[in-house]
Coordinates of C-alpha atoms in Angstrom, one line a residue:
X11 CA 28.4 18.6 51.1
X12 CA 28.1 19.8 54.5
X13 CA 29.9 20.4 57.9
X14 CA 28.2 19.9 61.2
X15 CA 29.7 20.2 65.0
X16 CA 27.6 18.2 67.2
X17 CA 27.2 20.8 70.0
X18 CA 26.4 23.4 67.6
X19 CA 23.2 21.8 66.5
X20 CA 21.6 23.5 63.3
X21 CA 24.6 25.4 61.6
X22 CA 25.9 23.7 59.0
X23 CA 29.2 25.5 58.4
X24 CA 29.4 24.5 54.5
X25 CA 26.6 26.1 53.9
X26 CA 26.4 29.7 51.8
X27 CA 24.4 32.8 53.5
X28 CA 23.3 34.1 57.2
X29 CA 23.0 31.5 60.1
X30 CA 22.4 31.8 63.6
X31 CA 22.8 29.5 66.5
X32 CA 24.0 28.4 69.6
X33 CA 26.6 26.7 71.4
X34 CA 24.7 24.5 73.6
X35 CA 26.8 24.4 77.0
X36 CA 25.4 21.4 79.2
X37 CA 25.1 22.4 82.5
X38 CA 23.5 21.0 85.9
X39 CA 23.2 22.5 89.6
X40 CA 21.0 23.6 92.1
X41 CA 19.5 26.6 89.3
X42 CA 20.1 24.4 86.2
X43 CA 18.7 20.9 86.2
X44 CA 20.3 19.6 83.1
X45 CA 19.9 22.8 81.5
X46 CA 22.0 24.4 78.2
X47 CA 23.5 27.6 78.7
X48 CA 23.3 29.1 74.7
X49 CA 26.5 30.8 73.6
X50 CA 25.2 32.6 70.4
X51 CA 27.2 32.0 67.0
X52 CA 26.5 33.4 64.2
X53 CA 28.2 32.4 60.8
X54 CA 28.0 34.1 57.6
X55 CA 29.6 32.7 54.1
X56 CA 29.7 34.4 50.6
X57 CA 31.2 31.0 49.2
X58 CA 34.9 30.2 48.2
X59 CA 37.5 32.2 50.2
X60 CA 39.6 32.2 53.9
X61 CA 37.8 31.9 57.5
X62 CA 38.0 34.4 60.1
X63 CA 36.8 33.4 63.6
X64 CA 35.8 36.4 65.5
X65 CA 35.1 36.0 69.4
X66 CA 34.3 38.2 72.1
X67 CA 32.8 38.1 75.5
X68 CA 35.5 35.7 76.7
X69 CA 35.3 37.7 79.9
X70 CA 31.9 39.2 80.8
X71 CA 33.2 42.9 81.6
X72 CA 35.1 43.6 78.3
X73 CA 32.2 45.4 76.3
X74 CA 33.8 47.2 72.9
X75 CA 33.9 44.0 71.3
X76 CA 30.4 42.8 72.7
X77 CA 29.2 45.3 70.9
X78 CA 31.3 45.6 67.3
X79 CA 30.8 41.5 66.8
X80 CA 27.2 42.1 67.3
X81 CA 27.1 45.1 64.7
X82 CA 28.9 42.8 62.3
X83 CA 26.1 40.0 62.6
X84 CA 23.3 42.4 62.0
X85 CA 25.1 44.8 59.2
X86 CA 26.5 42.3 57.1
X87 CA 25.1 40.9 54.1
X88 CA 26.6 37.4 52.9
X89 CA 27.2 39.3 49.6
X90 CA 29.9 41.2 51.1
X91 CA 31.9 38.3 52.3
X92 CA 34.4 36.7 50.3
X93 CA 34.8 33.0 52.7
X94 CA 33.4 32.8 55.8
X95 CA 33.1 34.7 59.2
X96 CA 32.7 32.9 62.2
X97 CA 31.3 34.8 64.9
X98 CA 31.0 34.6 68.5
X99 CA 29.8 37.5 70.4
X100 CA 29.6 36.7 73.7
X101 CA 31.6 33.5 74.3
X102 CA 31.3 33.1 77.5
X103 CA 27.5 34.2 77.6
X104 CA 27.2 32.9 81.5
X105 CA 30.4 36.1 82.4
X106 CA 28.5 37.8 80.0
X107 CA 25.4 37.8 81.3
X108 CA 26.6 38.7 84.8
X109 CA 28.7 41.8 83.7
X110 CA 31.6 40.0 85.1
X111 CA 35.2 38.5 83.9
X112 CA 34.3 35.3 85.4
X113 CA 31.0 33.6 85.9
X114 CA 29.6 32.7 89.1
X115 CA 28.5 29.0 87.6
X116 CA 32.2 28.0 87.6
X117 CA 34.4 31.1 88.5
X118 CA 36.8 29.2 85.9
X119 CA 38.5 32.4 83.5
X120 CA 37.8 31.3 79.5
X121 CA 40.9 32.7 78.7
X122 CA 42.8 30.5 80.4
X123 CA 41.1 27.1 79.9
X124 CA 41.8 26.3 76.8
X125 CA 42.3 23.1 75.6
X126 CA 39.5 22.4 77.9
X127 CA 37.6 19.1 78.4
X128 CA 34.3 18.4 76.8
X129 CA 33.3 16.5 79.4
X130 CA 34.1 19.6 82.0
X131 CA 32.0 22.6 83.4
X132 CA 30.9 25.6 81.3
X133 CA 34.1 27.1 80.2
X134 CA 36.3 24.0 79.8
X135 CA 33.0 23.0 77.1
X136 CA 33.6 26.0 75.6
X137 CA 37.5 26.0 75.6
X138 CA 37.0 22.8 74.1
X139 CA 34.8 23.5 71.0
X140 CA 36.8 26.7 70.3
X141 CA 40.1 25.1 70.2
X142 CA 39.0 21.6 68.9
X143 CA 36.6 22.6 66.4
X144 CA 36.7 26.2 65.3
X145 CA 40.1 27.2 65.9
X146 CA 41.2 24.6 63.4
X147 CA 38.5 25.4 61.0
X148 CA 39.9 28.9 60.9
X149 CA 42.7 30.8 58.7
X150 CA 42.8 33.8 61.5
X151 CA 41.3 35.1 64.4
X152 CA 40.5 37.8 66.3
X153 CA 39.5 37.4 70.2
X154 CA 38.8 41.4 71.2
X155 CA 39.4 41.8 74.8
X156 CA 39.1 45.4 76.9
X157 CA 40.4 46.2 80.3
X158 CA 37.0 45.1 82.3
X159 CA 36.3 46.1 85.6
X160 CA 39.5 46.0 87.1
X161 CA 41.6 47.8 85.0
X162 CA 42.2 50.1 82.0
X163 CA 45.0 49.9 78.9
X164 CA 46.0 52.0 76.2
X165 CA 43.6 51.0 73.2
X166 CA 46.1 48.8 71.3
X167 CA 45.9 45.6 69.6
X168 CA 47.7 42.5 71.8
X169 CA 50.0 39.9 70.6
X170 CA 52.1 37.1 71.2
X171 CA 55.6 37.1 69.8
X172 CA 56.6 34.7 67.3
X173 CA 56.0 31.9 67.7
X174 CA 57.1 30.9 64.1
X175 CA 59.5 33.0 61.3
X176 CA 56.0 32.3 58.9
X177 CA 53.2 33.7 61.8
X178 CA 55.0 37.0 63.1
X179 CA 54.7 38.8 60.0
X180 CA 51.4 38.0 59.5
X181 CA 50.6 38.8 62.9
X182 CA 52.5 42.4 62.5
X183 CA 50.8 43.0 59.1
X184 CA 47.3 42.2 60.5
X185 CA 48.3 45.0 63.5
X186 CA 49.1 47.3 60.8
X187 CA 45.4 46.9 59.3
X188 CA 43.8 46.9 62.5
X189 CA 45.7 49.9 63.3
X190 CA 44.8 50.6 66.5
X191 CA 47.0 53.6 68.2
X192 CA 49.2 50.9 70.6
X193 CA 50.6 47.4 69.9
X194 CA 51.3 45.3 72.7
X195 CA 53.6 42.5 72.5
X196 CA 54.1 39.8 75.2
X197 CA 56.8 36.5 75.0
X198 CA 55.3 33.4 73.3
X199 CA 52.6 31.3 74.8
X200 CA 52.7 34.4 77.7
X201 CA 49.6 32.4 79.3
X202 CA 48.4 28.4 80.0
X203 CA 45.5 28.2 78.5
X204 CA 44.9 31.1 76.4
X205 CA 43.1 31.4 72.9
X206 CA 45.9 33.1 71.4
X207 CA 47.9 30.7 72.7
X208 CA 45.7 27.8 71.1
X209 CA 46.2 29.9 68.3
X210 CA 50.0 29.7 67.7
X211 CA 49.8 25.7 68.7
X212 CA 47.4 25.3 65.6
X213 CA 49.7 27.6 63.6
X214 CA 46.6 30.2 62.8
X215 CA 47.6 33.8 62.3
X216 CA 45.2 35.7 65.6
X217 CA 46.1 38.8 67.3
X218 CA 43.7 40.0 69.9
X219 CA 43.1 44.0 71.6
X220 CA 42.7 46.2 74.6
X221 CA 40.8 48.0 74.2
X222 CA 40.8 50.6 77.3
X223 CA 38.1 49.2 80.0
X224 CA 37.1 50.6 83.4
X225 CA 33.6 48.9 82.9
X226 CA 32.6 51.0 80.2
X227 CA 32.4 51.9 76.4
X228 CA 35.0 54.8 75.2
X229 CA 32.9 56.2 72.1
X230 CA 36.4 57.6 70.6
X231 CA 37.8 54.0 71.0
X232 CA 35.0 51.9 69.9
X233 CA 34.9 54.0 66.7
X234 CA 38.5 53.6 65.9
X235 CA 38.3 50.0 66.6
X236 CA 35.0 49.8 64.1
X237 CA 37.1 51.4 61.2
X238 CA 40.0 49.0 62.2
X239 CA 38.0 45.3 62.6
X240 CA 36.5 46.1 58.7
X241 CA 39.7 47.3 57.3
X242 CA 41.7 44.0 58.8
X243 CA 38.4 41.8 57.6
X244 CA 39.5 43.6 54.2
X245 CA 43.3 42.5 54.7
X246 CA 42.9 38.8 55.6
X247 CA 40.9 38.9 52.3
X248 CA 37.3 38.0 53.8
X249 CA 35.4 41.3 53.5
X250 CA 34.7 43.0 49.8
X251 CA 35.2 46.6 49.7
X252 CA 36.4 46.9 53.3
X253 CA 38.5 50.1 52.5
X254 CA 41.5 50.9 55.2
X255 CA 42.0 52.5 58.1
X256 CA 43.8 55.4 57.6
X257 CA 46.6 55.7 60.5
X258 CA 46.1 58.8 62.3
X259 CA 49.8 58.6 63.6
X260 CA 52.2 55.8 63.4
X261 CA 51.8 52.3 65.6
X262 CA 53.2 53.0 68.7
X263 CA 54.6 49.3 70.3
X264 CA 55.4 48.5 73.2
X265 CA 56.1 45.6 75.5
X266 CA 55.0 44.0 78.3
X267 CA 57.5 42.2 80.8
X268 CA 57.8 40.1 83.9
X269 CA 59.3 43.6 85.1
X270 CA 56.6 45.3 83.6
X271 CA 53.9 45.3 87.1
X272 CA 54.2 47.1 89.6
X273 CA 52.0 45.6 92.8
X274 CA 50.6 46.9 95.7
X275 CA 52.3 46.0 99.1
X276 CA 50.0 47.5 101.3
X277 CA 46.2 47.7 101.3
X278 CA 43.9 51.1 100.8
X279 CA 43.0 53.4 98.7
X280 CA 45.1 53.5 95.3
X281 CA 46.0 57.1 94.1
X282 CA 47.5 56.4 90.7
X283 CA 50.2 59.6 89.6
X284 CA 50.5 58.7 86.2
X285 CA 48.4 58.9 83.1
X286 CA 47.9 56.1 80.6
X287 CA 50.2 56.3 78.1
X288 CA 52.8 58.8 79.9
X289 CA 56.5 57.8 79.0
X290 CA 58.3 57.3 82.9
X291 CA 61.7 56.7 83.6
X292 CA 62.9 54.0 86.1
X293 CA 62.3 55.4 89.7
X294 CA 59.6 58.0 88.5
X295 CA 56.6 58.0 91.3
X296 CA 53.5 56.1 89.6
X297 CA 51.5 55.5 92.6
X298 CA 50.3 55.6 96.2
X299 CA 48.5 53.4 98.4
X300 CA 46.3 55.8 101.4
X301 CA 45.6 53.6 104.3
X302 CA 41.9 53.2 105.0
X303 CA 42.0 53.4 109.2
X304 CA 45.1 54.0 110.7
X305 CA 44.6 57.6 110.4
X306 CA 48.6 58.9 111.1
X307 CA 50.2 56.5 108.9
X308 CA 51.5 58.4 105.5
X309 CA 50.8 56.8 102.1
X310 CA 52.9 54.3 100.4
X311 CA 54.6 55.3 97.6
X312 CA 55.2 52.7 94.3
X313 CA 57.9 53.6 91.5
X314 CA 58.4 52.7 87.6
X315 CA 60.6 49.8 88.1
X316 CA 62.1 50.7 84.6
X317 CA 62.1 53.2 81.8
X318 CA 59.5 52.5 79.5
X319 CA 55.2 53.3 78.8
X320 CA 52.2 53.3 81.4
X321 CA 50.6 50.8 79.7
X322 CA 47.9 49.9 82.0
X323 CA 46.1 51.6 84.8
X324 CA 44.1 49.8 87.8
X325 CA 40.9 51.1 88.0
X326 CA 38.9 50.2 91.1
X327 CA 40.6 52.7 94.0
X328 CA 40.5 49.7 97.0
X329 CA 43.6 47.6 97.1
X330 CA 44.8 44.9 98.4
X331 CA 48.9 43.3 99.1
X332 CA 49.4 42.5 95.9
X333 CA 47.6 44.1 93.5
X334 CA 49.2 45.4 90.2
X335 CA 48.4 49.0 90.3
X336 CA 49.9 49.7 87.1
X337 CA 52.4 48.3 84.6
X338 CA 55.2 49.7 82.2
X339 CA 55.8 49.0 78.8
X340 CA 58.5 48.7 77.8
X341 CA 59.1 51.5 74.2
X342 CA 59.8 50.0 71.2
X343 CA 58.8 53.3 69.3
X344 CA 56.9 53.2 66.1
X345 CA 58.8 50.0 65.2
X346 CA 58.9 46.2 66.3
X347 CA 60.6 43.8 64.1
X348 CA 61.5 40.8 66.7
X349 CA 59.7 38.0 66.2
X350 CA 62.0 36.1 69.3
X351 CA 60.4 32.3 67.7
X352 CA 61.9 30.4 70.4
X353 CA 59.5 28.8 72.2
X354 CA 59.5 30.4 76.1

């Protein structure tokens, strides 16, 4: 027996041992005259057991997981896999290739696209085979995002509350294997279009990461998320011998809110105050806005609109009206037990 997906051509997803592929992304302009754009897949089955999809490179900037889903694919013998892996390294290998969040051949965000249209550009073909054919085929996933360009968060694993009594435990047990030093939770279906999102409609356990950003790799972060991506792989089951990842200090959670940003309202040069991470208390100073050329006008200054966690730090120092500059978390502590299952 065997199990094909038409625009995966040559991985037959039945099939026991190493394969590696492409997702062929039709695409025609004035650079690509009916041209493929090859999103590489790589799937690797030791026989009878669950399915983890992995993805990363959903935006083109985010590089930790680039690199670990890549590492994975080369390491890993079938042997060691109980089920099947699914893995997509660089999902939207257009962004990817550019180094940005967005590609230039359709400026349309991945991670917000989903269900897409197989019949669309780029990214709604991808959106589409990701939530119509391997989201379904899966019994968890992982999509492992980082700050990018723009910004930079606390390394922490990111999830969507609820959005089911049966999926929020599972969803807090895998961010207790993954054990990254944050947990960030956000309401239910917190954006159109998202993978975790498509996720929760298909009823498949996922949580996704941050894993800080700025444009770079953070060695100290990348290693802890290494340790972390096997020992979850070993929790949902999928990966012999995994081991655990031995919690350094508890899971600290937090959550982000529609109070949570705080945005510029003047453009310049951003001076954040604050440090990621730093508890604040509503009214604190966590940033100033320099003007760039009227020379006798005094900074702007931005306050925590709340008590809580600087969760997330703008990086690039020119701002616009507008621009988030930072956000606070709210503090949960080292313990987060609402699910909040009703649908937002």
């Amino acid at each position: 027996m065997s199990l094909h997906i038409p625009r995966i051509p040559g991985i037959d997803f039945a099939a026991v041992g190493k394969q590696l592929g492409y997702l062929e992304i039709e695409h025609s302009d004035n650079e690509n005259d009916a041209a493929v754009i090859p999103s590489p897949i790589a799937v690797l089955s030791g026989g009878d057991g669950p399915t983890v999809l992995l993805i990363a490179g959903t935006h083109g900037d985010e590089y930790e997981g680039q690199i670990l889903l890549q590492e994975l694919i080369r390491t890993l013998n079938p042997a060691e896999v109980t089920g099947r892996l699914i893995i997509l390294p660089a999902l939207n290998i257009a962004a990817v290739r550019e180094g940005r969040r967005v590609s230039n051949v359709d400026r349309v965000n991945l991670n917000r696209a989903l269900p897409g249209r197989a019949d669309g550009g780029p990214a709604l073909q991808i959106a589409s085979i990701v939530a119509g054919e391997l989201i379904p085929m899966a019994d968890f996933v992982i999509d492992i995002h980082s700050g990018g360009i723009a910004s930079e968060y606390v390394p922490s694993a990111f999830v969507y509350q609820g959005p089911t009594p049966e999926l929020w435990p599972e969803k807090m047990a895998a961010v207790a294997a993954f054990n990254a030093p944050y947990s960030v939770v956000v309401k239910p279906m917190l954006k159109t279009g998202s993978i975790s999102g498509a996720a929760d409609r298909a009823g498949v356990p996922m949580i996704s990461t941050e894993l800080g950003g700025r444009g770079a790799v953070s060695l100290p972060i990348l290693n802890r998320a290494r340790t972390g991506l096997r020992s979850l792989l070993g929790h949902w089951g999928v990966l012999k011998d995994a081991g655990r990842s031995i919690a350094e200090a508890p899971i600290q959670w937090m959550e982000l809110t529609a109070q949570s940003p705080v945005h510029s309202t003047m453009a310049g040069i951003l001076e954040p105050v604050v440090e990621l991470g730093q508890k604040v208390t509503a009214g604190d100073l966590v940033a100033r806005v320099h003007s760039v050329e009227e020379l006798e006008r005094p900074p702007k200054d931005f306050f925590a609109p709340m008590d809580g966690v600087v969760a997330i730090v703008r990086h690039p120092a020119l701002v616009n009206v507008g621009t988030t500059v930072v956000n606070i978390a709210v503090d949960h502590g080292t313990s987060y037990l609402k699910g909040n299952h009703e649908p937002s």
